[in-house]
mmCIF file of N, CA and C in Angstrom:
data_model
loop_
_atom_site.group_PDB
_atom_site.id
_atom_site.type_symbol
_atom_site.label_atom_id
_atom_site.label_comp_id
_atom_site.label_asym_id
_atom_site.label_seq_id
_atom_site.Cartn_x
_atom_site.Cartn_y
_atom_site.Cartn_z
ATOM 1 N N MET B 109 17.692 2.383 -9.295
ATOM 2 C CA MET B 109 17.638 1.001 -9.728
ATOM 3 C C MET B 109 16.168 0.584 -9.840
ATOM 4 N N LEU B 110 15.894 -0.277 -10.799
ATOM 5 C CA LEU B 110 14.520 -0.697 -11.083
ATOM 6 C C LEU B 110 14.240 -2.117 -10.583
ATOM 7 N N VAL B 111 12.957 -2.414 -10.445
ATOM 8 C CA VAL B 111 12.528 -3.741 -10.011
ATOM 9 C C VAL B 111 13.123 -4.819 -10.907
ATOM 10 N N ARG B 112 13.163 -4.595 -12.215
ATOM 11 C CA ARG B 112 13.692 -5.621 -13.130
ATOM 12 C C ARG B 112 15.156 -5.944 -12.846
ATOM 13 N N ASP B 113 15.882 -5.012 -12.234
ATOM 14 C CA ASP B 113 17.284 -5.237 -11.900
ATOM 15 C C ASP B 113 17.454 -6.078 -10.637
ATOM 16 N N ALA B 114 16.422 -6.117 -9.799
ATOM 17 C CA ALA B 114 16.518 -6.803 -8.513
ATOM 18 C C ALA B 114 15.715 -8.092 -8.443
ATOM 19 N N MET B 115 14.677 -8.208 -9.265
ATOM 20 C CA MET B 115 13.736 -9.328 -9.142
ATOM 21 C C MET B 115 14.378 -10.663 -9.509
ATOM 22 N N SER B 116 13.796 -11.692 -8.948
ATOM 23 C CA SER B 116 14.146 -13.048 -9.342
ATOM 24 C C SER B 116 13.249 -13.423 -10.511
ATOM 25 N N THR B 117 13.853 -13.945 -11.549
ATOM 26 C CA THR B 117 13.062 -14.361 -12.704
ATOM 27 C C THR B 117 12.621 -15.822 -12.584
ATOM 28 N N LEU B 118 13.042 -16.472 -11.519
ATOM 29 C CA LEU B 118 12.594 -17.832 -11.235
ATOM 30 C C LEU B 118 11.244 -17.719 -10.531
ATOM 31 N N VAL B 119 10.170 -17.927 -11.284
ATOM 32 C CA VAL B 119 8.823 -17.801 -10.739
ATOM 33 C C VAL B 119 8.242 -19.201 -10.588
ATOM 34 N N LEU B 120 8.025 -19.591 -9.351
ATOM 35 C CA LEU B 120 7.374 -20.864 -9.086
ATOM 36 C C LEU B 120 5.878 -20.641 -9.166
ATOM 37 N N SER B 121 5.223 -21.366 -10.037
ATOM 38 C CA SER B 121 3.782 -21.262 -10.206
ATOM 39 C C SER B 121 3.148 -22.594 -9.843
ATOM 40 N N ILE B 122 2.130 -22.546 -8.987
ATOM 41 C CA ILE B 122 1.422 -23.758 -8.583
ATOM 42 C C ILE B 122 -0.071 -23.553 -8.803
ATOM 43 N N GLY B 123 -0.806 -24.632 -8.719
ATOM 44 C CA GLY B 123 -2.252 -24.558 -8.866
ATOM 45 C C GLY B 123 -2.931 -24.500 -7.514
ATOM 46 N N PRO B 124 -4.187 -24.111 -7.487
ATOM 47 C CA PRO B 124 -4.916 -23.983 -6.223
ATOM 48 C C PRO B 124 -5.130 -25.315 -5.502
ATOM 49 N N ALA B 125 -5.053 -26.430 -6.226
ATOM 50 C CA ALA B 125 -5.277 -27.733 -5.603
ATOM 51 C C ALA B 125 -4.020 -28.326 -4.973
ATOM 52 N N HIS B 126 -2.871 -27.709 -5.170
ATOM 53 C CA HIS B 126 -1.662 -28.199 -4.501
ATOM 54 C C HIS B 126 -1.881 -28.155 -2.987
ATOM 55 N N THR B 127 -1.401 -29.183 -2.304
ATOM 56 C CA THR B 127 -1.485 -29.156 -0.843
ATOM 57 C C THR B 127 -0.390 -28.228 -0.311
ATOM 58 N N LEU B 128 -0.530 -27.854 0.938
ATOM 59 C CA LEU B 128 0.502 -27.011 1.549
ATOM 60 C C LEU B 128 1.842 -27.738 1.595
ATOM 61 N N ARG B 129 1.814 -29.041 1.813
ATOM 62 C CA ARG B 129 3.074 -29.789 1.830
ATOM 63 C C ARG B 129 3.726 -29.773 0.442
ATOM 64 N N GLN B 130 2.934 -29.957 -0.597
ATOM 65 C CA GLN B 130 3.487 -29.908 -1.958
ATOM 66 C C GLN B 130 4.070 -28.521 -2.249
ATOM 67 N N ALA B 131 3.337 -27.491 -1.863
ATOM 68 C CA ALA B 131 3.819 -26.123 -2.074
ATOM 69 C C ALA B 131 5.131 -25.904 -1.319
ATOM 70 N N ALA B 132 5.177 -26.348 -0.069
ATOM 71 C CA ALA B 132 6.384 -26.174 0.740
ATOM 72 C C ALA B 132 7.572 -26.926 0.131
ATOM 73 N N ARG B 133 7.331 -28.130 -0.341
ATOM 74 C CA ARG B 133 8.420 -28.905 -0.959
ATOM 75 C C ARG B 133 8.960 -28.206 -2.207
ATOM 76 N N LEU B 134 8.058 -27.718 -3.035
ATOM 77 C CA LEU B 134 8.485 -27.033 -4.258
ATOM 78 C C LEU B 134 9.240 -25.740 -3.934
ATOM 79 N N MET B 135 8.715 -24.981 -2.967
ATOM 80 C CA MET B 135 9.373 -23.738 -2.576
ATOM 81 C C MET B 135 10.758 -24.024 -1.987
ATOM 82 N N SER B 136 10.849 -25.043 -1.170
ATOM 83 C CA SER B 136 12.124 -25.416 -0.566
ATOM 84 C C SER B 136 13.126 -25.869 -1.629
ATOM 85 N N ALA B 137 12.669 -26.698 -2.549
ATOM 86 C CA ALA B 137 13.560 -27.204 -3.604
ATOM 87 C C ALA B 137 14.091 -26.077 -4.491
ATOM 88 N N ARG B 138 13.275 -25.080 -4.715
ATOM 89 C CA ARG B 138 13.689 -23.956 -5.571
ATOM 90 C C ARG B 138 14.303 -22.814 -4.774
ATOM 91 N N ARG B 139 14.295 -22.963 -3.446
ATOM 92 C CA ARG B 139 14.863 -21.952 -2.544
ATOM 93 C C ARG B 139 14.213 -20.585 -2.740
ATOM 94 N N VAL B 140 12.867 -20.599 -2.767
ATOM 95 C CA VAL B 140 12.103 -19.359 -2.882
ATOM 96 C C VAL B 140 11.128 -19.269 -1.705
ATOM 97 N N GLY B 141 10.743 -18.065 -1.369
ATOM 98 C CA GLY B 141 9.857 -17.843 -0.234
ATOM 99 C C GLY B 141 8.408 -17.623 -0.601
ATOM 100 N N ALA B 142 8.098 -17.695 -1.894
ATOM 101 C CA ALA B 142 6.724 -17.472 -2.335
ATOM 102 C C ALA B 142 6.487 -18.187 -3.654
ATOM 103 N N ALA B 143 5.230 -18.503 -3.888
ATOM 104 C CA ALA B 143 4.831 -19.109 -5.157
ATOM 105 C C ALA B 143 3.608 -18.377 -5.691
ATOM 106 N N VAL B 144 3.556 -18.226 -6.993
ATOM 107 C CA VAL B 144 2.382 -17.664 -7.648
ATOM 108 C C VAL B 144 1.357 -18.785 -7.761
ATOM 109 N N VAL B 145 0.133 -18.493 -7.366
ATOM 110 C CA VAL B 145 -0.946 -19.470 -7.473
ATOM 111 C C VAL B 145 -1.840 -19.014 -8.619
ATOM 112 N N HIS B 146 -1.898 -19.850 -9.638
ATOM 113 C CA HIS B 146 -2.721 -19.530 -10.808
ATOM 114 C C HIS B 146 -3.961 -20.395 -10.766
ATOM 115 N N ASP B 147 -5.115 -19.731 -10.722
ATOM 116 C CA ASP B 147 -6.383 -20.447 -10.689
ATOM 117 C C ASP B 147 -7.078 -20.254 -12.033
ATOM 118 N N PRO B 148 -7.033 -21.259 -12.921
ATOM 119 C CA PRO B 148 -7.632 -21.114 -14.247
ATOM 120 C C PRO B 148 -9.150 -20.929 -14.211
ATOM 121 N N ASP B 149 -9.801 -21.355 -13.116
ATOM 122 C CA ASP B 149 -11.252 -21.187 -13.012
ATOM 123 C C ASP B 149 -11.645 -19.735 -12.775
ATOM 124 N N THR B 150 -10.771 -18.988 -12.131
ATOM 125 C CA THR B 150 -11.072 -17.576 -11.867
ATOM 126 C C THR B 150 -10.215 -16.650 -12.726
ATOM 127 N N CYS B 151 -9.303 -17.222 -13.497
ATOM 128 C CA CYS B 151 -8.367 -16.438 -14.316
ATOM 129 C C CYS B 151 -7.577 -15.451 -13.470
ATOM 130 N N GLY B 152 -7.376 -15.808 -12.222
ATOM 131 C CA GLY B 152 -6.687 -14.900 -11.324
ATOM 132 C C GLY B 152 -5.346 -15.422 -10.867
ATOM 133 N N LEU B 153 -4.532 -14.484 -10.435
ATOM 134 C CA LEU B 153 -3.240 -14.807 -9.852
ATOM 135 C C LEU B 153 -3.268 -14.430 -8.384
ATOM 136 N N GLY B 154 -2.697 -15.290 -7.577
ATOM 137 C CA GLY B 154 -2.543 -15.018 -6.168
ATOM 138 C C GLY B 154 -1.144 -15.390 -5.744
ATOM 139 N N ILE B 155 -0.872 -15.277 -4.464
ATOM 140 C CA ILE B 155 0.448 -15.615 -3.957
ATOM 141 C C ILE B 155 0.298 -16.360 -2.639
ATOM 142 N N ILE B 156 1.145 -17.355 -2.456
ATOM 143 C CA ILE B 156 1.241 -18.047 -1.181
ATOM 144 C C ILE B 156 2.702 -17.955 -0.754
ATOM 145 N N THR B 157 2.894 -17.654 0.510
ATOM 146 C CA THR B 157 4.251 -17.463 1.007
ATOM 147 C C THR B 157 4.576 -18.479 2.086
ATOM 148 N N GLU B 158 5.852 -18.540 2.414
ATOM 149 C CA GLU B 158 6.276 -19.433 3.486
ATOM 150 C C GLU B 158 5.561 -19.081 4.790
ATOM 151 N N ARG B 159 5.270 -17.814 5.001
ATOM 152 C CA ARG B 159 4.544 -17.378 6.208
ATOM 153 C C ARG B 159 3.130 -17.945 6.218
ATOM 154 N N ASP B 160 2.467 -17.983 5.067
ATOM 155 C CA ASP B 160 1.114 -18.557 4.994
ATOM 156 C C ASP B 160 1.134 -20.032 5.402
ATOM 157 N N ILE B 161 2.123 -20.749 4.925
ATOM 158 C CA ILE B 161 2.237 -22.175 5.241
ATOM 159 C C ILE B 161 2.572 -22.360 6.720
ATOM 160 N N LEU B 162 3.496 -21.560 7.221
ATOM 161 C CA LEU B 162 3.883 -21.626 8.628
ATOM 162 C C LEU B 162 2.689 -21.334 9.542
ATOM 163 N N ASP B 163 1.912 -20.314 9.204
ATOM 164 C CA ASP B 163 0.730 -19.973 10.004
ATOM 165 C C ASP B 163 -0.279 -21.124 10.025
ATOM 166 N N ALA B 164 -0.482 -21.763 8.873
ATOM 167 C CA ALA B 164 -1.440 -22.869 8.795
ATOM 168 C C ALA B 164 -0.983 -24.059 9.632
ATOM 169 N N VAL B 165 0.280 -24.414 9.502
ATOM 170 C CA VAL B 165 0.806 -25.555 10.265
ATOM 171 C C VAL B 165 0.822 -25.221 11.756
ATOM 172 N N GLY B 166 1.198 -23.989 12.080
ATOM 173 C CA GLY B 166 1.197 -23.556 13.477
ATOM 174 C C GLY B 166 -0.188 -23.568 14.102
ATOM 175 N N ALA B 167 -1.213 -23.395 13.289
ATOM 176 C CA ALA B 167 -2.598 -23.430 13.768
ATOM 177 C C ALA B 167 -3.130 -24.859 13.869
ATOM 178 N N GLY B 168 -2.279 -25.833 13.548
ATOM 179 C CA GLY B 168 -2.681 -27.228 13.672
ATOM 180 C C GLY B 168 -3.360 -27.801 12.443
ATOM 181 N N LEU B 169 -3.334 -27.084 11.337
ATOM 182 C CA LEU B 169 -3.963 -27.589 10.113
ATOM 183 C C LEU B 169 -3.061 -28.633 9.464
ATOM 184 N N ASP B 170 -3.657 -29.571 8.764
ATOM 185 C CA ASP B 170 -2.929 -30.678 8.149
ATOM 186 C C ASP B 170 -2.376 -30.249 6.789
ATOM 187 N N PRO B 171 -1.058 -30.179 6.647
ATOM 188 C CA PRO B 171 -0.467 -29.736 5.384
ATOM 189 C C PRO B 171 -0.700 -30.709 4.228
ATOM 190 N N ASP B 172 -1.158 -31.921 4.550
ATOM 191 C CA ASP B 172 -1.433 -32.897 3.494
ATOM 192 C C ASP B 172 -2.857 -32.804 2.964
ATOM 193 N N THR B 173 -3.724 -32.075 3.665
ATOM 194 C CA THR B 173 -5.100 -31.930 3.182
ATOM 195 C C THR B 173 -5.466 -30.478 2.880
ATOM 196 N N GLU B 174 -4.794 -29.544 3.514
ATOM 197 C CA GLU B 174 -5.051 -28.125 3.244
ATOM 198 C C GLU B 174 -4.497 -27.777 1.868
ATOM 199 N N THR B 175 -5.279 -27.050 1.090
ATOM 200 C CA THR B 175 -4.834 -26.690 -0.258
ATOM 201 C C THR B 175 -4.366 -25.239 -0.322
ATOM 202 N N ALA B 176 -3.587 -24.983 -1.339
ATOM 203 C CA ALA B 176 -3.067 -23.631 -1.552
ATOM 204 C C ALA B 176 -4.203 -22.629 -1.698
ATOM 205 N N SER B 177 -5.298 -23.035 -2.330
ATOM 206 C CA SER B 177 -6.398 -22.099 -2.574
ATOM 207 C C SER B 177 -6.941 -21.487 -1.290
ATOM 208 N N THR B 178 -6.940 -22.256 -0.234
ATOM 209 C CA THR B 178 -7.465 -21.784 1.049
ATOM 210 C C THR B 178 -6.551 -20.759 1.703
ATOM 211 N N HIS B 179 -5.284 -20.770 1.355
ATOM 212 C CA HIS B 179 -4.293 -19.927 2.028
ATOM 213 C C HIS B 179 -3.638 -18.918 1.092
ATOM 214 N N THR B 180 -4.191 -18.787 -0.096
ATOM 215 C CA THR B 180 -3.648 -17.865 -1.090
ATOM 216 C C THR B 180 -4.167 -16.459 -0.859
ATOM 217 N N THR B 181 -3.276 -15.498 -0.959
ATOM 218 C CA THR B 181 -3.685 -14.099 -0.951
ATOM 219 C C THR B 181 -4.070 -13.741 -2.376
ATOM 220 N N THR B 182 -5.320 -13.331 -2.553
ATOM 221 C CA THR B 182 -5.797 -13.005 -3.899
ATOM 222 C C THR B 182 -5.910 -11.502 -4.121
ATOM 223 N N ASP B 183 -5.895 -10.737 -3.048
ATOM 224 C CA ASP B 183 -5.923 -9.278 -3.151
ATOM 225 C C ASP B 183 -4.469 -8.810 -3.242
ATOM 226 N N VAL B 184 -3.883 -9.029 -4.413
ATOM 227 C CA VAL B 184 -2.443 -8.874 -4.597
ATOM 228 C C VAL B 184 -2.110 -7.516 -5.204
ATOM 229 N N VAL B 185 -1.027 -6.940 -4.707
ATOM 230 C CA VAL B 185 -0.452 -5.750 -5.325
ATOM 231 C C VAL B 185 0.637 -6.248 -6.263
ATOM 232 N N PHE B 186 0.549 -5.868 -7.519
ATOM 233 C CA PHE B 186 1.534 -6.289 -8.508
ATOM 234 C C PHE B 186 2.492 -5.142 -8.787
ATOM 235 N N ALA B 187 3.726 -5.494 -9.087
ATOM 236 C CA ALA B 187 4.736 -4.497 -9.450
ATOM 237 C C ALA B 187 4.979 -4.560 -10.947
ATOM 238 N N SER B 188 5.492 -3.485 -11.460
ATOM 239 C CA SER B 188 5.927 -3.422 -12.849
ATOM 240 C C SER B 188 7.455 -3.507 -12.863
ATOM 241 N N PRO B 189 8.031 -4.099 -13.895
ATOM 242 C CA PRO B 189 9.488 -4.163 -13.974
ATOM 243 C C PRO B 189 10.158 -2.790 -13.980
ATOM 244 N N VAL B 190 9.402 -1.756 -14.366
ATOM 245 C CA VAL B 190 9.999 -0.425 -14.444
ATOM 246 C C VAL B 190 9.738 0.421 -13.199
ATOM 247 N N TRP B 191 9.118 -0.165 -12.174
ATOM 248 C CA TRP B 191 9.030 0.539 -10.903
ATOM 249 C C TRP B 191 10.433 0.719 -10.349
ATOM 250 N N THR B 192 10.639 1.772 -9.583
ATOM 251 C CA THR B 192 11.900 1.907 -8.859
ATOM 252 C C THR B 192 11.850 0.997 -7.637
ATOM 253 N N LEU B 193 13.013 0.699 -7.088
ATOM 254 C CA LEU B 193 13.030 -0.106 -5.872
ATOM 255 C C LEU B 193 12.369 0.643 -4.720
ATOM 256 N N GLU B 194 12.436 1.963 -4.759
ATOM 257 C CA GLU B 194 11.760 2.764 -3.740
ATOM 258 C C GLU B 194 10.238 2.577 -3.825
ATOM 259 N N GLU B 195 9.706 2.528 -5.039
ATOM 260 C CA GLU B 195 8.271 2.296 -5.202
ATOM 261 C C GLU B 195 7.881 0.911 -4.694
ATOM 262 N N ALA B 196 8.688 -0.089 -5.011
ATOM 263 C CA ALA B 196 8.402 -1.453 -4.559
ATOM 264 C C ALA B 196 8.480 -1.539 -3.038
ATOM 265 N N ALA B 197 9.515 -0.951 -2.456
ATOM 266 C CA ALA B 197 9.658 -0.966 -0.993
ATOM 267 C C ALA B 197 8.498 -0.230 -0.337
ATOM 268 N N GLY B 198 8.056 0.866 -0.937
ATOM 269 C CA GLY B 198 6.916 1.603 -0.398
ATOM 270 C C GLY B 198 5.641 0.784 -0.434
ATOM 271 N N ALA B 199 5.417 0.070 -1.527
ATOM 272 C CA ALA B 199 4.222 -0.782 -1.640
ATOM 273 C C ALA B 199 4.269 -1.892 -0.593
ATOM 274 N N MET B 200 5.440 -2.486 -0.395
ATOM 275 C CA MET B 200 5.580 -3.551 0.601
ATOM 276 C C MET B 200 5.344 -3.015 2.008
ATOM 277 N N THR B 201 5.918 -1.867 2.300
ATOM 278 C CA THR B 201 5.755 -1.270 3.623
ATOM 279 C C THR B 201 4.295 -0.911 3.871
ATOM 280 N N HIS B 202 3.676 -0.286 2.898
ATOM 281 C CA HIS B 202 2.277 0.126 3.026
ATOM 282 C C HIS B 202 1.351 -1.081 3.191
ATOM 283 N N GLY B 203 1.612 -2.147 2.433
ATOM 284 C CA GLY B 203 0.750 -3.321 2.475
ATOM 285 C C GLY B 203 1.111 -4.338 3.538
ATOM 286 N N GLY B 204 2.301 -4.217 4.122
ATOM 287 C CA GLY B 204 2.718 -5.155 5.161
ATOM 288 C C GLY B 204 3.061 -6.536 4.645
ATOM 289 N N PHE B 205 3.655 -6.605 3.454
ATOM 290 C CA PHE B 205 4.061 -7.897 2.896
ATOM 291 C C PHE B 205 5.498 -7.820 2.407
ATOM 292 N N ARG B 206 6.067 -8.993 2.078
ATOM 293 C CA ARG B 206 7.489 -9.070 1.739
ATOM 294 C C ARG B 206 7.781 -9.492 0.306
ATOM 295 N N HIS B 207 6.755 -9.773 -0.479
ATOM 296 C CA HIS B 207 6.947 -10.209 -1.864
ATOM 297 C C HIS B 207 5.977 -9.483 -2.787
ATOM 298 N N LEU B 208 6.443 -9.166 -3.970
ATOM 299 C CA LEU B 208 5.587 -8.598 -5.012
ATOM 300 C C LEU B 208 5.748 -9.429 -6.274
ATOM 301 N N ILE B 209 4.628 -9.821 -6.873
ATOM 302 C CA ILE B 209 4.662 -10.464 -8.177
ATOM 303 C C ILE B 209 4.880 -9.357 -9.200
ATOM 304 N N VAL B 210 5.820 -9.583 -10.103
ATOM 305 C CA VAL B 210 6.127 -8.591 -11.134
ATOM 306 C C VAL B 210 5.443 -9.015 -12.424
ATOM 307 N N LEU B 211 4.561 -8.142 -12.923
ATOM 308 C CA LEU B 211 3.822 -8.423 -14.151
ATOM 309 C C LEU B 211 4.335 -7.554 -15.285
ATOM 310 N N ASP B 212 4.411 -8.167 -16.448
ATOM 311 C CA ASP B 212 4.754 -7.439 -17.667
ATOM 312 C C ASP B 212 3.918 -8.057 -18.780
ATOM 313 N N GLY B 213 2.987 -7.322 -19.306
ATOM 314 C CA GLY B 213 2.091 -7.884 -20.313
ATOM 315 C C GLY B 213 1.041 -8.743 -19.666
ATOM 316 N N ASP B 214 0.942 -9.978 -20.107
ATOM 317 C CA ASP B 214 -0.135 -10.850 -19.651
ATOM 318 C C ASP B 214 0.178 -11.682 -18.416
ATOM 319 N N GLY B 215 1.422 -11.765 -18.016
ATOM 320 C CA GLY B 215 1.708 -12.679 -16.927
ATOM 321 C C GLY B 215 2.887 -12.288 -16.084
ATOM 322 N N PRO B 216 3.153 -13.115 -15.068
ATOM 323 C CA PRO B 216 4.267 -12.831 -14.168
ATOM 324 C C PRO B 216 5.618 -13.077 -14.855
ATOM 325 N N VAL B 217 6.531 -12.154 -14.631
ATOM 326 C CA VAL B 217 7.889 -12.285 -15.183
ATOM 327 C C VAL B 217 8.930 -12.367 -14.078
ATOM 328 N N GLY B 218 8.477 -12.218 -12.841
ATOM 329 C CA GLY B 218 9.411 -12.278 -11.728
ATOM 330 C C GLY B 218 8.709 -12.047 -10.410
ATOM 331 N N ILE B 219 9.494 -12.178 -9.362
ATOM 332 C CA ILE B 219 9.058 -11.849 -8.011
ATOM 333 C C ILE B 219 10.184 -11.040 -7.389
ATOM 334 N N VAL B 220 9.811 -9.973 -6.707
ATOM 335 C CA VAL B 220 10.808 -9.188 -5.987
ATOM 336 C C VAL B 220 10.460 -9.267 -4.507
ATOM 337 N N SER B 221 11.482 -9.495 -3.711
ATOM 338 C CA SER B 221 11.286 -9.625 -2.268
ATOM 339 C C SER B 221 12.052 -8.517 -1.548
ATOM 340 N N VAL B 222 11.753 -8.385 -0.285
ATOM 341 C CA VAL B 222 12.493 -7.437 0.545
ATOM 342 C C VAL B 222 13.978 -7.773 0.484
ATOM 343 N N ARG B 223 14.293 -9.050 0.529
ATOM 344 C CA ARG B 223 15.699 -9.476 0.485
ATOM 345 C C ARG B 223 16.369 -9.030 -0.821
ATOM 346 N N ASP B 224 15.650 -9.124 -1.932
ATOM 347 C CA ASP B 224 16.206 -8.673 -3.212
ATOM 348 C C ASP B 224 16.539 -7.185 -3.170
ATOM 349 N N ILE B 225 15.636 -6.415 -2.584
ATOM 350 C CA ILE B 225 15.855 -4.967 -2.501
ATOM 351 C C ILE B 225 17.029 -4.651 -1.590
ATOM 352 N N ILE B 226 17.084 -5.300 -0.442
ATOM 353 C CA ILE B 226 18.203 -5.066 0.476
ATOM 354 C C ILE B 226 19.520 -5.438 -0.171
ATOM 355 N N ARG B 227 19.519 -6.528 -0.916
ATOM 356 C CA ARG B 227 20.740 -6.967 -1.593
ATOM 357 C C ARG B 227 21.252 -5.871 -2.532
ATOM 358 N N CYS B 228 20.350 -5.171 -3.183
ATOM 359 C CA CYS B 228 20.743 -4.092 -4.098
ATOM 360 C C CYS B 228 21.196 -2.845 -3.353
ATOM 361 N N TRP B 229 20.576 -2.575 -2.225
ATOM 362 C CA TRP B 229 20.889 -1.359 -1.477
ATOM 363 C C TRP B 229 22.077 -1.499 -0.544
ATOM 364 N N ALA B 230 22.346 -2.716 -0.065
ATOM 365 C CA ALA B 230 23.418 -2.917 0.910
ATOM 366 C C ALA B 230 24.773 -2.913 0.216
ATOM 367 N N PRO B 231 25.788 -2.468 0.931
ATOM 368 C CA PRO B 231 27.126 -2.521 0.344
ATOM 369 C C PRO B 231 27.550 -3.975 0.148
ATOM 370 N N VAL B 232 28.563 -4.164 -0.644
ATOM 371 C CA VAL B 232 29.074 -5.505 -0.911
ATOM 372 C C VAL B 232 29.431 -6.163 0.416
ATOM 373 N N ARG B 233 29.053 -7.416 0.546
ATOM 374 C CA ARG B 233 29.306 -8.163 1.774
ATOM 375 C C ARG B 233 30.806 -8.322 1.987
ATOM 376 N N ARG B 234 31.249 -8.034 3.218
ATOM 377 C CA ARG B 234 32.661 -8.182 3.567
ATOM 378 C C ARG B 234 32.811 -9.286 4.604
ATOM 379 N N PRO B 235 33.976 -9.906 4.666
ATOM 380 C CA PRO B 235 34.197 -10.903 5.726
ATOM 381 C C PRO B 235 34.015 -10.270 7.100
ATOM 382 N N ARG B 236 33.544 -11.046 8.071
ATOM 383 C CA ARG B 236 33.282 -10.529 9.422
ATOM 384 C C ARG B 236 34.488 -9.842 10.039
ATOM 385 N N ALA B 237 35.685 -10.337 9.795
ATOM 386 C CA ALA B 237 36.887 -9.751 10.389
ATOM 387 C C ALA B 237 37.081 -8.300 9.957
ATOM 388 N N GLU B 238 36.591 -7.954 8.781
ATOM 389 C CA GLU B 238 36.744 -6.594 8.270
ATOM 390 C C GLU B 238 35.659 -5.656 8.775
ATOM 391 N N MET B 239 34.581 -6.206 9.304
ATOM 392 C CA MET B 239 33.466 -5.372 9.744
ATOM 393 C C MET B 239 33.771 -4.794 11.131
ATOM 394 N N THR B 240 33.418 -3.543 11.314
ATOM 395 C CA THR B 240 33.623 -2.909 12.620
ATOM 396 C C THR B 240 32.295 -2.862 13.351
ATOM 397 N N VAL B 241 32.396 -2.944 14.646
ATOM 398 C CA VAL B 241 31.184 -2.937 15.472
ATOM 399 C C VAL B 241 31.051 -1.622 16.177
#
């Protein structure tokens, strides 16, 4: 199975000036765990995750004044839609992260997460009564 078969095509893109609270609200509303941060001044793509926001708030930083740019990971590993899920899982394991921005051509076309990969690899969910312990 390929990354394109597992990835979410709902890509939330925010700017570097968004506050952490704005980023969190958008991520929550869209039910995603990461957002692509596009900085037109650097022509670069980065990623901010729910963990980045949680770490900042846990450190006592103000989510209304802290911006995404300060908490964005810019040293990003990108996936291709034609990578296998094994390649994506290997990149995540090696890099210690849970999301990959999927690029095709000039821009992001999706995000694949550990959860997306597990969903593809795990058997169909059964009711608890049918599961054996």
